[in-house]
PDB file of C-alpha atoms in Angstrom:
ATOM      1  CA  MET A   1     109.703 111.174  83.452  1.00 77.00           C
ATOM      2  CA  LYS A   2     113.336 110.027  83.344  1.00 80.00           C
ATOM      3  CA  LYS A   3     114.464 113.644  83.075  1.00 82.00           C
ATOM      4  CA  ILE A   4     112.500 114.588  86.185  1.00 81.00           C
ATOM      5  CA  LEU A   5     113.854 111.685  88.225  1.00 83.00           C
ATOM      6  CA  ASN A   6     117.479 112.111  87.103  1.00 82.00           C
ATOM      7  CA  PRO A   7     118.200 115.669  85.930  1.00 85.00           C
ATOM      8  CA  ILE A   8     121.967 115.233  86.424  1.00 84.00           C
ATOM      9  CA  GLU A   9     122.150 112.786  83.531  1.00 86.00           C
ATOM     10  CA  PHE A  10     120.015 114.673  81.038  1.00 88.00           C
ATOM     11  CA  PHE A  11     120.775 118.383  81.536  1.00 87.00           C
ATOM     12  CA  ASN A  12     123.888 120.516  81.170  1.00 89.00           C
ATOM     13  CA  ASP A  13     125.382 121.085  84.629  1.00 89.00           C
ATOM     14  CA  LYS A  14     125.767 124.878  84.281  1.00 93.00           C
ATOM     15  CA  LYS A  15     122.258 125.388  82.912  1.00 94.00           C
ATOM     16  CA  LEU A  16     120.855 123.161  85.638  1.00 92.00           C
ATOM     17  CA  LEU A  17     122.724 125.166  88.270  1.00 94.00           C
ATOM     18  CA  LEU A  18     121.328 128.428  86.894  1.00 95.00           C
ATOM     19  CA  ILE A  19     117.784 127.030  86.886  1.00 95.00           C
ATOM     20  CA  ASN A  20     118.269 125.652  90.415  1.00 94.00           C
ATOM     21  CA  LEU A  21     119.501 129.048  91.650  1.00 95.00           C
ATOM     22  CA  ILE A  22     116.457 130.798  90.168  1.00 96.00           C
ATOM     23  CA  ILE A  23     114.148 128.197  91.726  1.00 95.00           C
ATOM     24  CA  PHE A  24     116.008 128.562  95.045  1.00 95.00           C
ATOM     25  CA  VAL A  25     115.404 132.325  95.136  1.00 95.00           C
ATOM     26  CA  CYS A  26     111.747 132.028  94.053  1.00 95.00           C
ATOM     27  CA  GLY A  27     111.121 129.075  96.381  1.00 93.00           C
ATOM     28  CA  THR A  28     112.666 130.854  99.351  1.00 93.00           C
ATOM     29  CA  LEU A  29     110.587 133.973  98.691  1.00 93.00           C
ATOM     30  CA  LEU A  30     107.470 131.808  98.386  1.00 93.00           C
ATOM     31  CA  SER A  31     108.373 130.045 101.634  1.00 90.00           C
ATOM     32  CA  VAL A  32     108.780 133.388 103.422  1.00 91.00           C
ATOM     33  CA  ALA A  33     105.437 134.617 102.054  1.00 90.00           C
ATOM     34  CA  LEU A  34     103.666 131.459 103.225  1.00 89.00           C
ATOM     35  CA  HIS A  35     105.360 131.385 106.666  1.00 86.00           C
ATOM     36  CA  ALA A  36     107.353 128.215 106.024  1.00 87.00           C
ATOM     37  CA  THR A  37     110.523 127.394 107.925  1.00 87.00           C
ATOM     38  CA  PHE A  38     113.050 124.650 107.354  1.00 86.00           C
ATOM     39  CA  GLU A  39     114.571 123.136 110.484  1.00 86.00           C
ATOM     40  CA  SER A  40     116.501 120.418 108.672  1.00 85.00           C
ATOM     41  CA  PRO A  41     116.959 119.191 105.091  1.00 87.00           C
ATOM     42  CA  ILE A  42     113.936 116.924 105.463  1.00 84.00           C
ATOM     43  CA  SER A  43     111.501 119.060 107.473  1.00 82.00           C
ATOM     44  CA  LEU A  44     109.041 121.807 106.702  1.00 83.00           C
ATOM     45  CA  HIS A  45     107.135 123.732 109.360  1.00 82.00           C
ATOM     46  CA  PHE A  46     104.740 126.641 109.299  1.00 83.00           C
ATOM     47  CA  SER A  47     104.838 129.370 111.905  1.00 82.00           C
ATOM     48  CA  GLU A  48     102.430 132.102 112.904  1.00 80.00           C
ATOM     49  CA  LYS A  49     105.183 134.682 113.207  1.00 81.00           C
ATOM     50  CA  MET A  50     107.578 134.853 110.270  1.00 78.00           C
ATOM     51  CA  VAL A  51     111.284 135.613 110.411  1.00 83.00           C
ATOM     52  CA  PRO A  52     112.540 135.766 106.784  1.00 88.00           C
ATOM     53  CA  ALA A  53     116.193 135.302 107.767  1.00 88.00           C
ATOM     54  CA  GLN A  54     115.296 132.062 109.554  1.00 88.00           C
ATOM     55  CA  THR A  55     113.722 130.619 106.396  1.00 89.00           C
ATOM     56  CA  PHE A  56     116.624 131.758 104.213  1.00 92.00           C
ATOM     57  CA  PHE A  57     119.329 130.371 106.513  1.00 92.00           C
ATOM     58  CA  GLY A  58     117.411 127.140 107.122  1.00 90.00           C
ATOM     59  CA  ASN A  59     117.026 126.552 103.400  1.00 92.00           C
ATOM     60  CA  THR A  60     120.642 127.478 102.652  1.00 93.00           C
ATOM     61  CA  ILE A  61     122.067 125.271 105.403  1.00 93.00           C
ATOM     62  CA  SER A  62     119.832 122.417 104.237  1.00 92.00           C
ATOM     63  CA  ILE A  63     121.202 122.687 100.706  1.00 94.00           C
ATOM     64  CA  ILE A  64     124.799 122.923 101.911  1.00 94.00           C
ATOM     65  CA  SER A  65     124.455 119.895 104.183  1.00 94.00           C
ATOM     66  CA  LEU A  66     122.824 117.780 101.463  1.00 94.00           C
ATOM     67  CA  CYS A  67     125.515 118.831  98.993  1.00 95.00           C
ATOM     68  CA  LEU A  68     128.324 117.979 101.405  1.00 95.00           C
ATOM     69  CA  ALA A  69     126.742 114.620 102.242  1.00 94.00           C
ATOM     70  CA  PHE A  70     126.452 113.708  98.558  1.00 95.00           C
ATOM     71  CA  PHE A  71     129.944 114.976  97.790  1.00 95.00           C
ATOM     72  CA  LEU A  72     131.624 113.166 100.695  1.00 95.00           C
ATOM     73  CA  ALA A  73     129.887 109.852  99.986  1.00 94.00           C
ATOM     74  CA  ALA A  74     130.465 110.123  96.231  1.00 94.00           C
ATOM     75  CA  LYS A  75     134.112 111.134  96.645  1.00 94.00           C
ATOM     76  CA  ILE A  76     134.739 108.020  98.748  1.00 94.00           C
ATOM     77  CA  ILE A  77     133.198 105.867  96.017  1.00 93.00           C
ATOM     78  CA  ASN A  78     134.693 107.662  92.997  1.00 91.00           C
ATOM     79  CA  ARG A  79     137.515 110.217  93.175  1.00 92.00           C
ATOM     80  CA  LYS A  80     136.373 111.858  89.916  1.00 91.00           C
ATOM     81  CA  THR A  81     133.091 113.085  91.419  1.00 91.00           C
ATOM     82  CA  ARG A  82     132.306 116.709  90.571  1.00 93.00           C
ATOM     83  CA  PHE A  83     131.091 119.152  93.217  1.00 95.00           C
ATOM     84  CA  ILE A  84     128.697 120.900  90.813  1.00 94.00           C
ATOM     85  CA  ASP A  85     126.735 117.672  90.302  1.00 93.00           C
ATOM     86  CA  CYS A  86     126.308 117.242  94.055  1.00 94.00           C
ATOM     87  CA  LEU A  87     125.227 120.877  94.422  1.00 95.00           C
ATOM     88  CA  ASN A  88     122.729 120.501  91.588  1.00 94.00           C
ATOM     89  CA  LEU A  89     121.249 117.390  93.180  1.00 94.00           C
ATOM     90  CA  ALA A  90     120.991 119.043  96.593  1.00 94.00           C
ATOM     91  CA  MET A  91     119.250 122.092  95.144  1.00 94.00           C
ATOM     92  CA  TYR A  92     117.012 119.961  92.953  1.00 93.00           C
ATOM     93  CA  LEU A  93     115.821 117.932  95.956  1.00 92.00           C
ATOM     94  CA  ARG A  94     114.550 121.096  97.644  1.00 91.00           C
ATOM     95  CA  ILE A  95     112.033 121.817  94.856  1.00 90.00           C
ATOM     96  CA  PRO A  96     109.273 119.540  96.250  1.00 88.00           C
ATOM     97  CA  TYR A  97     109.470 121.436  99.549  1.00 88.00           C
ATOM     98  CA  TYR A  98     108.692 124.681  97.734  1.00 90.00           C
ATOM     99  CA  PHE A  99     105.585 123.044  96.279  1.00 87.00           C
ATOM    100  CA  LEU A 100     104.629 121.764  99.725  1.00 85.00           C
ATOM    101  CA  THR A 101     104.637 125.321 101.070  1.00 86.00           C
ATOM    102  CA  LEU A 102     101.584 125.941  98.865  1.00 85.00           C
ATOM    103  CA  ILE A 103      99.618 123.821 101.337  1.00 80.00           C
ATOM    104  CA  ASN A 104      99.660 126.872 103.601  1.00 75.00           C
ATOM    105  CA  LEU A 105      98.239 129.140 100.894  1.00 73.00           C
ATOM    106  CA  PHE A 106      95.346 130.214 103.120  1.00 65.00           C
ATOM    107  CA  PHE A 107      97.529 130.207 106.255  1.00 64.00           C
ATOM    108  CA  LEU A 108      95.534 127.344 107.747  1.00 62.00           C
ATOM    109  CA  PHE A 109      98.567 125.721 109.334  1.00 62.00           C
ATOM    110  CA  SER A 110     100.277 128.875 110.575  1.00 56.00           C
ATOM    111  CA  ASP A 111      97.045 130.262 112.091  1.00 56.00           C
ATOM    112  CA  GLN A 112      96.081 127.120 114.029  1.00 55.00           C
ATOM    113  CA  THR A 113      97.839 128.282 117.170  1.00 46.00           C
ATOM    114  CA  SER A 114      95.899 131.570 117.226  1.00 49.00           C
ATOM    115  CA  ASN A 115      92.458 129.890 116.935  1.00 51.00           C
ATOM    116  CA  LYS A 116      92.182 128.452 120.447  1.00 49.00           C
ATOM    117  CA  ASN A 117      88.917 130.144 121.529  1.00 49.00           C
ATOM    118  CA  ILE A 118      86.404 128.336 119.300  1.00 47.00           C
ATOM    119  CA  ASP A 119      82.935 127.162 120.359  1.00 49.00           C
ATOM    120  CA  LYS A 120      82.129 123.449 120.488  1.00 50.00           C
ATOM    121  CA  GLU A 121      79.862 123.269 117.396  1.00 53.00           C
ATOM    122  CA  SER A 122      82.426 124.720 115.026  1.00 56.00           C
ATOM    123  CA  ASN A 123      85.135 122.693 116.791  1.00 65.00           C
ATOM    124  CA  LEU A 124      83.650 119.433 115.377  1.00 59.00           C
ATOM    125  CA  PHE A 125      83.739 120.895 111.858  1.00 61.00           C
ATOM    126  CA  ASN A 126      87.335 122.021 112.385  1.00 67.00           C
ATOM    127  CA  ASP A 127      88.321 118.568 113.678  1.00 71.00           C
ATOM    128  CA  ILE A 128      86.898 116.855 110.570  1.00 76.00           C
ATOM    129  CA  THR A 129      88.513 119.435 108.284  1.00 74.00           C
ATOM    130  CA  GLU A 130      91.858 119.018 110.031  1.00 73.00           C
ATOM    131  CA  LEU A 131      91.539 115.231 109.751  1.00 76.00           C
ATOM    132  CA  VAL A 132      90.873 115.350 106.005  1.00 80.00           C
ATOM    133  CA  ILE A 133      93.660 117.869 105.425  1.00 74.00           C
ATOM    134  CA  GLY A 134      96.027 115.868 107.643  1.00 75.00           C
ATOM    135  CA  TYR A 135      95.468 112.606 105.756  1.00 81.00           C
ATOM    136  CA  SER A 136      95.694 114.356 102.388  1.00 81.00           C
ATOM    137  CA  MET A 137      98.946 115.965 103.445  1.00 77.00           C
ATOM    138  CA  PHE A 138     100.264 112.607 104.689  1.00 82.00           C
ATOM    139  CA  PHE A 139      99.662 110.937 101.312  1.00 86.00           C
ATOM    140  CA  LEU A 140     101.117 113.925  99.488  1.00 82.00           C
ATOM    141  CA  LEU A 141     104.239 113.778 101.665  1.00 81.00           C
ATOM    142  CA  ILE A 142     104.634 110.045 101.089  1.00 87.00           C
ATOM    143  CA  SER A 143     104.414 110.535  97.320  1.00 86.00           C
ATOM    144  CA  PHE A 144     106.990 113.349  97.477  1.00 84.00           C
ATOM    145  CA  LEU A 145     109.303 111.161  99.557  1.00 85.00           C
ATOM    146  CA  VAL A 146     109.048 108.332  97.027  1.00 89.00           C
ATOM    147  CA  VAL A 147     109.897 110.718  94.170  1.00 87.00           C
ATOM    148  CA  ILE A 148     112.794 112.174  96.166  1.00 89.00           C
ATOM    149  CA  GLY A 149     114.085 108.674  97.007  1.00 90.00           C
ATOM    150  CA  ILE A 150     114.004 107.574  93.370  1.00 91.00           C
ATOM    151  CA  SER A 151     115.670 110.815  92.292  1.00 91.00           C
ATOM    152  CA  VAL A 152     118.450 110.414  94.876  1.00 91.00           C
ATOM    153  CA  TYR A 153     119.027 106.800  93.855  1.00 92.00           C
ATOM    154  CA  ARG A 154     119.246 107.509  90.123  1.00 92.00           C
ATOM    155  CA  SER A 155     121.164 110.770  90.379  1.00 91.00           C
ATOM    156  CA  PHE A 156     123.683 109.413  92.892  1.00 91.00           C
ATOM    157  CA  LYS A 157     124.273 106.483  90.575  1.00 92.00           C
ATOM    158  CA  THR A 158     125.016 108.961  87.772  1.00 91.00           C
ATOM    159  CA  ILE A 159     127.183 111.249  89.920  1.00 92.00           C
ATOM    160  CA  CYS A 160     129.607 108.633  91.219  1.00 91.00           C
ATOM    161  CA  ASN A 161     128.859 105.480  89.238  1.00 89.00           C
ATOM    162  CA  ALA A 162     127.581 103.707  92.351  1.00 89.00           C
ATOM    163  CA  LYS A 163     126.898 100.030  91.774  1.00 89.00           C
ATOM    164  CA  LYS A 164     127.085  98.172  95.085  1.00 91.00           C
ATOM    165  CA  THR A 165     124.689  98.109  97.992  1.00 92.00           C
ATOM    166  CA  THR A 166     127.504  99.326 100.254  1.00 93.00           C
ATOM    167  CA  ASP A 167     127.742 102.496  98.144  1.00 92.00           C
ATOM    168  CA  TYR A 168     124.139 103.348  98.960  1.00 92.00           C
ATOM    169  CA  LEU A 169     124.565 102.373 102.620  1.00 94.00           C
ATOM    170  CA  LEU A 170     127.481 104.807 102.760  1.00 94.00           C
ATOM    171  CA  LEU A 171     125.234 107.493 101.252  1.00 93.00           C
ATOM    172  CA  ILE A 172     122.452 106.819 103.773  1.00 93.00           C
ATOM    173  CA  GLY A 173     124.873 106.943 106.708  1.00 94.00           C
ATOM    174  CA  THR A 174     126.441 110.169 105.476  1.00 94.00           C
ATOM    175  CA  LEU A 175     123.025 111.720 104.871  1.00 93.00           C
ATOM    176  CA  LEU A 176     121.867 110.846 108.385  1.00 94.00           C
ATOM    177  CA  ILE A 177     124.963 112.408 109.943  1.00 94.00           C
ATOM    178  CA  PHE A 178     124.598 115.606 107.919  1.00 93.00           C
ATOM    179  CA  ILE A 179     120.828 115.851 108.501  1.00 91.00           C
ATOM    180  CA  ILE A 180     121.274 115.600 112.273  1.00 92.00           C
ATOM    181  CA  THR A 181     124.186 118.050 112.246  1.00 92.00           C
ATOM    182  CA  SER A 182     122.389 120.590 110.080  1.00 91.00           C
ATOM    183  CA  SER A 183     119.213 120.440 112.180  1.00 89.00           C
ATOM    184  CA  LEU A 184     121.303 121.197 115.279  1.00 90.00           C
ATOM    185  CA  ILE A 185     122.955 124.129 113.491  1.00 89.00           C
ATOM    186  CA  ILE A 186     119.637 125.534 112.240  1.00 86.00           C
ATOM    187  CA  LYS A 187     117.970 125.276 115.663  1.00 84.00           C
ATOM    188  CA  ASN A 188     120.865 127.076 117.335  1.00 85.00           C
ATOM    189  CA  ILE A 189     120.973 130.022 114.908  1.00 75.00           C
TER     190      ILE A 189
END
């Protein structure tokens, strides 16, 4: 479990980068196939109409912004911070989003906008189904966010030897700035 929550400490940086690149390509292809789009480093949406370039650029910009946020915050804390570690962490944090795209395996979320003309009897069934799926997805997202938070905390500590609370506050502030900036860039592409 420690290796999953802090891969930077336990794996060779070049091997981890190679694995992350392979997962990035496979995850992006999976996201395109399942109509997933990324509008910021922390969001995942499904669309009825798919534009593969939009998914690719959204995912790439998300990784770049996370990497730059980690690198800037870590460089302020420790001048010996390596860029490859920040890139590995940014790419590693995208992996749960690739798993979350599997929620749309039957295109339930991307087809919701096209199913507007439904009779009232089946509408009750659809409302209950949507409610169950919605709550299940909410708990799944919360568990992914907890895992991502723990992974960021442990890996950032390894990357720059962060020890103080102010180090993590600097990271949070930098992440917020880069998340907002990247979402504006992605929406305007």
